[in-house]
Short mmCIF file of C-alpha atoms in Angstrom, two decimals:
data_model
loop_
_atom_site.label_atom_id
_atom_site.label_comp_id
_atom_site.label_asym_id
_atom_site.label_seq_id
_atom_site.Cartn_x
_atom_site.Cartn_y
_atom_site.Cartn_z
CA MET A 279 25.07 -35.76 12.34
CA PHE A 280 24.01 -35.92 8.69
CA PRO A 281 24.21 -39.48 7.26
CA GLU A 282 24.21 -38.20 3.67
CA LEU A 283 27.30 -36.09 4.37
CA ASN A 284 29.04 -39.13 5.91
CA ASN A 285 28.32 -41.03 2.71
CA LEU A 286 29.87 -38.26 0.61
CA LEU A 287 32.98 -38.29 2.82
CA ASN A 288 33.02 -42.11 2.91
CA THR A 289 33.26 -42.25 6.70
CA THR A 290 31.33 -43.36 9.78
CA PRO A 291 31.89 -42.83 13.53
CA ASP A 292 33.19 -46.41 13.73
CA LYS A 293 36.06 -45.71 11.33
CA ALA A 294 36.97 -42.09 12.07
CA GLU A 295 40.47 -41.22 10.86
CA GLN A 296 43.23 -39.94 13.16
CA GLY A 297 45.77 -37.13 12.97
CA LYS A 298 43.77 -35.03 10.49
CA LEU A 299 43.08 -31.29 10.19
CA THR A 300 39.69 -30.47 8.66
CA LEU A 301 39.04 -26.91 7.47
CA LEU A 302 35.47 -25.65 7.26
CA CYS A 303 34.96 -22.52 5.19
CA ASP A 304 31.89 -20.55 4.17
CA ALA A 305 31.47 -17.78 1.59
CA LYS A 306 28.27 -15.74 1.20
CA THR A 307 26.34 -18.30 3.26
CA ASP A 308 26.19 -19.75 6.78
CA GLY A 309 28.41 -22.82 7.15
CA SER A 310 27.74 -23.50 10.81
CA PHE A 311 25.73 -26.63 9.97
CA LEU A 312 29.06 -28.34 9.29
CA VAL A 313 30.29 -27.54 12.79
CA HIS A 314 27.27 -29.23 14.33
CA HIS A 315 27.70 -32.23 12.06
CA PHE A 316 31.29 -32.84 13.15
CA LEU A 317 30.50 -32.26 16.81
CA SER A 318 27.85 -35.00 16.82
CA PHE A 319 30.03 -37.24 14.63
CA TYR A 320 32.99 -37.28 17.03
CA LEU A 321 30.86 -37.58 20.14
CA LYS A 322 29.25 -40.66 18.61
CA ALA A 323 32.75 -41.92 17.78
CA ASN A 324 33.50 -41.90 21.53
CA CYS A 325 36.17 -39.20 21.18
CA LYS A 326 36.90 -36.64 23.88
CA VAL A 327 36.13 -33.20 22.42
CA CYS A 328 37.51 -29.76 23.32
CA PHE A 329 35.07 -27.20 21.85
CA VAL A 330 36.33 -23.60 21.60
CA ALA A 331 33.10 -21.68 20.93
CA LEU A 332 33.86 -18.08 20.02
CA VAL A 333 30.40 -17.17 18.71
CA GLN A 334 27.48 -19.29 19.91
CA SER A 335 26.36 -20.46 23.33
CA PHE A 336 26.38 -23.97 24.76
CA SER A 337 22.56 -24.26 24.63
CA HIS A 338 22.53 -23.58 20.90
CA TYR A 339 24.79 -26.54 20.12
CA ASN A 340 22.97 -28.81 22.57
CA ILE A 341 19.52 -28.23 21.05
CA VAL A 342 20.76 -28.73 17.48
CA GLY A 343 22.66 -31.86 18.50
CA GLN A 344 19.54 -33.50 19.94
CA LYS A 345 17.71 -32.89 16.68
CA LEU A 346 20.45 -34.83 14.90
CA VAL A 347 19.42 -37.86 16.96
CA TRP A 348 22.31 -38.76 19.17
CA GLU A 349 21.08 -41.41 21.61
CA ASP A 350 24.38 -42.39 23.21
CA GLU A 351 25.73 -40.56 26.25
CA ASN A 352 29.09 -39.04 25.51
CA LYS A 353 31.78 -36.65 26.74
CA ILE A 354 32.97 -33.30 25.27
CA ALA A 355 35.06 -30.18 26.13
CA GLU A 356 33.71 -26.80 24.93
CA THR A 357 34.36 -23.20 23.98
CA SER A 358 31.84 -21.00 22.00
CA GLU A 359 31.61 -19.74 18.28
CA PRO A 360 29.42 -19.56 14.99
CA ALA A 361 26.56 -21.52 13.18
CA HIS A 362 25.90 -23.92 10.06
CA LEU A 363 29.34 -25.55 9.59
CA THR A 364 29.76 -25.42 13.35
CA ARG A 365 26.58 -27.37 14.04
CA ASP A 366 27.60 -30.27 11.82
CA MET A 367 31.07 -30.36 13.29
CA THR A 368 29.72 -30.40 16.83
CA CYS A 369 27.23 -33.19 16.31
CA ALA A 370 29.67 -35.41 14.50
CA LEU A 371 32.15 -35.35 17.36
CA CYS A 372 29.92 -36.45 20.23
CA PRO A 373 28.60 -39.85 19.06
CA ALA A 374 32.02 -41.29 18.16
CA ASN A 375 33.00 -41.63 21.85
CA CYS A 376 35.80 -39.12 21.37
CA LYS A 377 36.70 -36.54 24.00
CA VAL A 378 35.97 -33.10 22.54
CA CYS A 379 37.48 -29.69 23.36
CA PHE A 380 35.12 -27.02 21.93
CA VAL A 381 36.45 -23.43 21.76
CA ALA A 382 33.38 -21.19 21.24
CA LEU A 383 34.41 -17.61 20.51
CA VAL A 384 31.05 -16.08 19.58
CA GLN A 385 27.99 -17.99 20.81
CA SER A 386 27.12 -19.30 24.26
CA PHE A 387 26.88 -22.86 25.53
CA SER A 388 23.07 -22.59 25.46
CA HIS A 389 23.13 -21.84 21.73
CA TYR A 390 25.12 -24.99 20.88
CA ASN A 391 23.08 -27.05 23.34
CA ILE A 392 19.82 -26.07 21.65
CA VAL A 393 21.16 -26.93 18.20
CA GLY A 394 22.56 -30.19 19.57
CA GLN A 395 19.14 -31.25 20.84
CA LYS A 396 17.77 -30.84 17.33
CA LEU A 397 20.49 -33.20 16.08
CA GLY A 398 19.80 -35.83 18.71
CA ILE A 399 22.65 -35.21 21.17
CA SER A 400 22.83 -33.69 24.64
CA LEU A 401 25.91 -31.55 25.18
CA THR A 402 24.92 -31.13 28.81
CA VAL A 403 25.23 -34.88 29.41
CA ALA A 404 28.49 -35.00 27.46
CA ARG A 405 29.94 -32.18 29.55
CA GLU A 406 28.83 -33.74 32.83
CA ARG A 407 30.46 -37.03 31.88
CA GLY A 408 33.73 -35.32 30.99
CA GLN A 409 33.69 -36.11 27.27
CA LEU A 410 33.11 -32.51 26.24
CA VAL A 411 35.28 -29.59 27.33
CA PHE A 412 33.55 -26.37 26.31
CA LEU A 413 35.27 -22.97 26.30
CA GLU A 414 32.55 -20.32 26.01
CA ALA A 415 34.19 -17.10 24.88
CA LEU A 416 31.11 -14.96 25.50
CA LYS A 417 31.07 -15.83 29.18
CA SER A 418 34.85 -15.94 29.62
CA SER A 419 35.28 -12.45 28.15
CA VAL A 420 32.89 -10.98 30.75
CA ASP A 421 34.92 -12.53 33.58
CA ILE A 422 38.15 -11.18 32.10
CA PHE A 423 36.89 -7.60 31.73
CA PHE A 424 34.95 -7.23 34.98
CA GLN A 425 36.90 -9.45 37.35
CA THR A 426 40.53 -9.92 38.31
CA PRO A 427 41.31 -13.62 37.82
CA SER A 428 43.97 -15.07 40.08
CA GLU A 429 45.19 -17.41 37.32
CA PRO A 430 45.88 -16.87 33.59
CA GLN A 431 42.73 -17.19 31.45
CA PRO A 432 42.51 -18.77 27.95
CA LEU A 433 41.46 -15.41 26.45
CA GLN A 434 43.89 -13.36 28.53
CA PHE A 435 44.98 -11.43 25.43
CA LEU A 436 41.72 -9.42 25.63
CA ARG A 437 43.12 -7.52 28.64
CA GLU A 438 46.57 -6.94 27.20
CA ALA A 439 47.57 -3.74 25.46
CA SER A 440 49.49 -5.61 22.77
CA ALA A 441 47.28 -8.51 21.66
CA GLY A 442 49.14 -11.38 20.08
CA ASP A 443 49.75 -14.10 22.65
CA LEU A 444 47.56 -17.19 22.32
CA ARG A 445 49.73 -19.36 24.56
CA PRO A 446 47.13 -19.37 27.40
CA LEU A 447 44.51 -20.63 24.94
CA TYR A 448 46.86 -23.36 23.73
CA ALA A 449 47.63 -24.32 27.34
CA PHE A 450 43.88 -24.66 27.97
CA VAL A 451 43.47 -26.99 24.98
CA ARG A 452 46.49 -29.09 25.94
CA GLU A 453 45.26 -29.51 29.52
CA ALA A 454 41.67 -30.23 28.42
CA LEU A 455 42.69 -33.07 26.12
CA LYS A 456 45.53 -34.48 28.20
CA PRO A 457 44.68 -38.15 28.85
CA GLY A 458 44.11 -39.18 32.45
CA ASP A 459 44.93 -42.54 33.98
CA ASP A 460 41.26 -43.54 34.03
CA GLU A 461 40.43 -42.19 30.53
CA GLU A 462 42.88 -43.92 28.23
CA ALA A 463 40.79 -47.09 27.83
CA SER A 464 37.34 -45.42 27.64
CA TRP A 465 37.83 -42.68 25.02
CA ARG A 466 39.08 -42.75 21.49
CA PRO A 467 41.60 -40.12 20.26
CA PRO A 468 40.64 -36.53 21.21
CA VAL A 469 39.24 -33.78 19.00
CA LEU A 470 39.70 -30.00 19.05
CA LEU A 471 36.80 -28.07 17.55
CA VAL A 472 37.07 -24.28 17.01
CA ASP A 473 34.12 -22.13 16.01
CA ASP A 474 35.43 -19.92 14.56
CA LEU A 475 39.00 -18.73 13.99
CA SER A 476 37.94 -15.60 12.09
CA VAL A 477 36.72 -14.14 15.38
CA LEU A 478 40.29 -14.06 16.68
CA LEU A 479 41.20 -11.72 13.83
CA SER A 480 38.27 -9.46 14.74
CA LEU A 481 39.55 -9.36 18.33
CA GLY A 482 42.90 -7.97 17.19
CA MET A 483 44.98 -11.10 16.72
CA GLY A 484 47.21 -11.34 13.66
CA ALA A 485 46.92 -14.15 11.14
CA VAL A 486 50.46 -15.33 11.96
CA ALA A 487 49.59 -15.66 15.66
CA VAL A 488 46.47 -17.71 14.83
CA LEU A 489 48.45 -19.93 12.46
CA ASP A 490 51.07 -20.46 15.18
CA PHE A 491 48.28 -21.46 17.57
CA ILE A 492 46.98 -24.07 15.10
CA HIS A 493 50.55 -25.27 14.47
CA TYR A 494 51.10 -26.03 18.16
CA CYS A 495 47.64 -27.58 18.46
CA ARG A 496 48.42 -29.86 15.51
CA ALA A 497 51.69 -30.91 17.13
CA THR A 498 49.87 -31.82 20.34
CA VAL A 499 46.46 -33.06 19.20
CA CYS A 500 47.26 -34.61 15.80
CA ALA A 501 50.87 -35.75 16.15
CA GLU A 502 51.24 -36.52 19.86
CA LEU A 503 47.71 -37.62 20.83
CA LYS A 504 46.75 -38.97 17.35
CA GLY A 505 43.56 -36.92 17.44
CA ASN A 506 41.86 -34.53 15.00
CA ILE A 507 41.24 -30.79 14.63
CA VAL A 508 38.21 -29.19 12.97
CA ALA A 509 38.13 -25.40 12.53
CA LEU A 510 35.77 -22.95 10.86
CA VAL A 511 36.99 -19.85 8.99
CA HIS A 512 34.85 -17.33 7.09
CA ASP A 513 35.81 -16.25 3.58
CA ARG A 514 34.58 -12.67 3.49
CA GLY A 515 35.52 -12.20 -0.16
CA ASP A 516 37.17 -8.88 0.68
CA ALA A 517 40.32 -8.39 -1.39
CA GLU A 518 41.55 -5.78 1.10
CA ASP A 519 41.32 -8.14 4.11
CA GLU A 520 44.85 -9.48 3.82
CA GLU A 521 44.89 -11.01 7.31
CA ASN A 522 41.84 -13.19 6.65
CA ASP A 523 43.22 -14.23 3.26
CA LEU A 524 46.54 -15.17 4.87
CA LEU A 525 44.79 -17.22 7.55
CA LEU A 526 42.58 -19.03 5.05
CA SER A 527 45.48 -19.74 2.70
CA GLY A 528 47.76 -20.96 5.49
CA LEU A 529 45.14 -23.33 6.90
CA SER A 530 44.25 -24.63 3.43
CA HIS A 531 47.83 -25.75 2.84
CA GLN A 532 47.89 -27.62 6.17
CA SER A 533 44.47 -29.28 5.88
CA HIS A 534 43.74 -32.88 4.92
CA LEU A 535 40.07 -32.15 4.15
CA ILE A 536 38.41 -28.87 3.15
CA LEU A 537 34.64 -28.38 3.17
CA ARG A 538 33.61 -25.08 1.60
CA ALA A 539 29.97 -23.98 1.78
CA GLU A 540 29.04 -21.34 -0.78
CA GLY A 541 25.95 -19.36 -1.66
CA LEU A 542 24.29 -19.85 -5.03
CA ALA A 543 25.52 -17.62 -7.85
CA THR A 544 21.90 -17.22 -8.97
CA GLY A 545 20.78 -15.93 -5.58
CA PHE A 546 18.21 -17.19 -3.09
CA CYS A 547 16.26 -20.39 -3.69
CA LYS A 548 13.92 -21.97 -1.12
CA ASP A 549 14.68 -25.51 -2.35
CA VAL A 550 18.48 -25.18 -2.67
CA HIS A 551 20.32 -23.35 0.11
CA GLY A 552 23.83 -23.48 -1.32
CA GLN A 553 26.59 -25.70 -2.63
CA LEU A 554 29.30 -27.65 -0.82
CA ARG A 555 32.76 -28.16 -2.28
CA ILE A 556 34.69 -31.13 -0.84
CA LEU A 557 38.46 -31.21 -1.36
CA TRP A 558 40.69 -34.04 -0.14
CA ARG A 559 44.33 -32.99 0.28
CA ARG A 560 47.64 -34.65 1.15
CA PRO A 561 49.71 -31.81 2.66
CA SER A 562 52.62 -34.08 3.62
CA LYS A 563 52.89 -35.61 0.13
CA PRO A 564 53.28 -32.95 -2.56
CA THR A 565 52.36 -34.32 -5.96
CA ALA A 566 51.80 -33.09 -9.48
CA GLN A 567 48.42 -34.82 -9.50
CA ARG A 568 45.39 -32.72 -8.75
CA ASP A 569 43.73 -33.30 -5.38
CA PRO A 570 40.33 -35.01 -5.76
CA SER A 571 37.29 -32.79 -5.24
CA LEU A 572 33.49 -32.97 -5.48
CA THR A 573 30.74 -30.34 -5.57
CA TYR A 574 27.18 -30.87 -4.35
CA GLN A 575 24.20 -28.65 -3.69
CA TYR A 576 22.36 -28.94 -0.40
CA LYS A 577 19.19 -28.06 1.47
CA ILE A 578 19.16 -27.60 5.26
CA GLN A 579 16.07 -28.95 7.01
CA ASP A 580 15.01 -28.85 10.64
CA LYS A 581 16.73 -32.06 11.73
CA THR A 582 18.83 -33.08 8.76
CA ALA A 583 20.37 -31.96 5.48
CA SER A 584 20.06 -33.39 1.98
CA PHE A 585 22.81 -33.28 -0.65
CA PHE A 586 22.44 -33.75 -4.40
CA ALA A 587 24.30 -33.12 -7.66
CA LYS A 588 23.97 -29.73 -9.34
CA GLY A 589 20.59 -29.29 -10.98
CA LEU A 590 19.16 -32.48 -9.48
CA SER A 591 17.18 -31.00 -6.61
CA PRO A 592 14.00 -33.04 -5.93
CA ALA A 593 12.02 -29.80 -6.31
CA VAL A 594 13.36 -29.38 -9.86
CA LEU A 595 12.88 -33.00 -10.90
#
């Protein structure tokens, strides 16, 4: 968890909001550090977390989380996916005492676990205690292709001739975050963390199917359980990639908070790694007023990240 980013967002694990959809986006840079931030944030907030990891492994998030200095033992649900934005998201979720469902579509549990350790959290402990539910797509896909499961799998669409049905994945999330009789008093509202949704498009899913999946997850996690959703999507900047543009546009209109990590227009700089655009939105209250937004530059370090106004990097001053 990055304290400077919490200050920019005016939030702490003790006063985490409920019923919100946060969109993480990166363009010409790696935004996975945001994923790790939010993962540690919500775990420290004592939320139960369902982590759908489509790219990275569990170990990656765990090692990064421990570097972010999470000293409390927490619970989280997982699934595997990508990197910078994902790391921040992951670390932010664990310390808040929320139950977390993490859908990882790209990386393994080991990947996230390693990153988590750098951020000061242990995803292994969180998973053993039931706070973290981790769906590791890399491992699940192997079981689907080379075994014959007796029950429907979350990524069952990989075996189907006509890909397009994400209902098994939604059923997994709903079951992972469903409150038990002994959990209601110990955990704060649940969190669904997806790293990242762009992978579903690469696997043959259509943008409409992915948007439907998020719609049903919002109805369950945000509206019914009063929890939160954090999802990462890549902006490839390809004008011909209509599906990715449709997904990004659809999620932007539904989101309450958008964090967009971008590369520098001037190219590489060792002291400034990129810029972060923060946009607060009110999707349920259309207004003629412009949504408030801020832009900062940032530098990623081994165990933390620093944010500063444009042109005010300590290296420049």
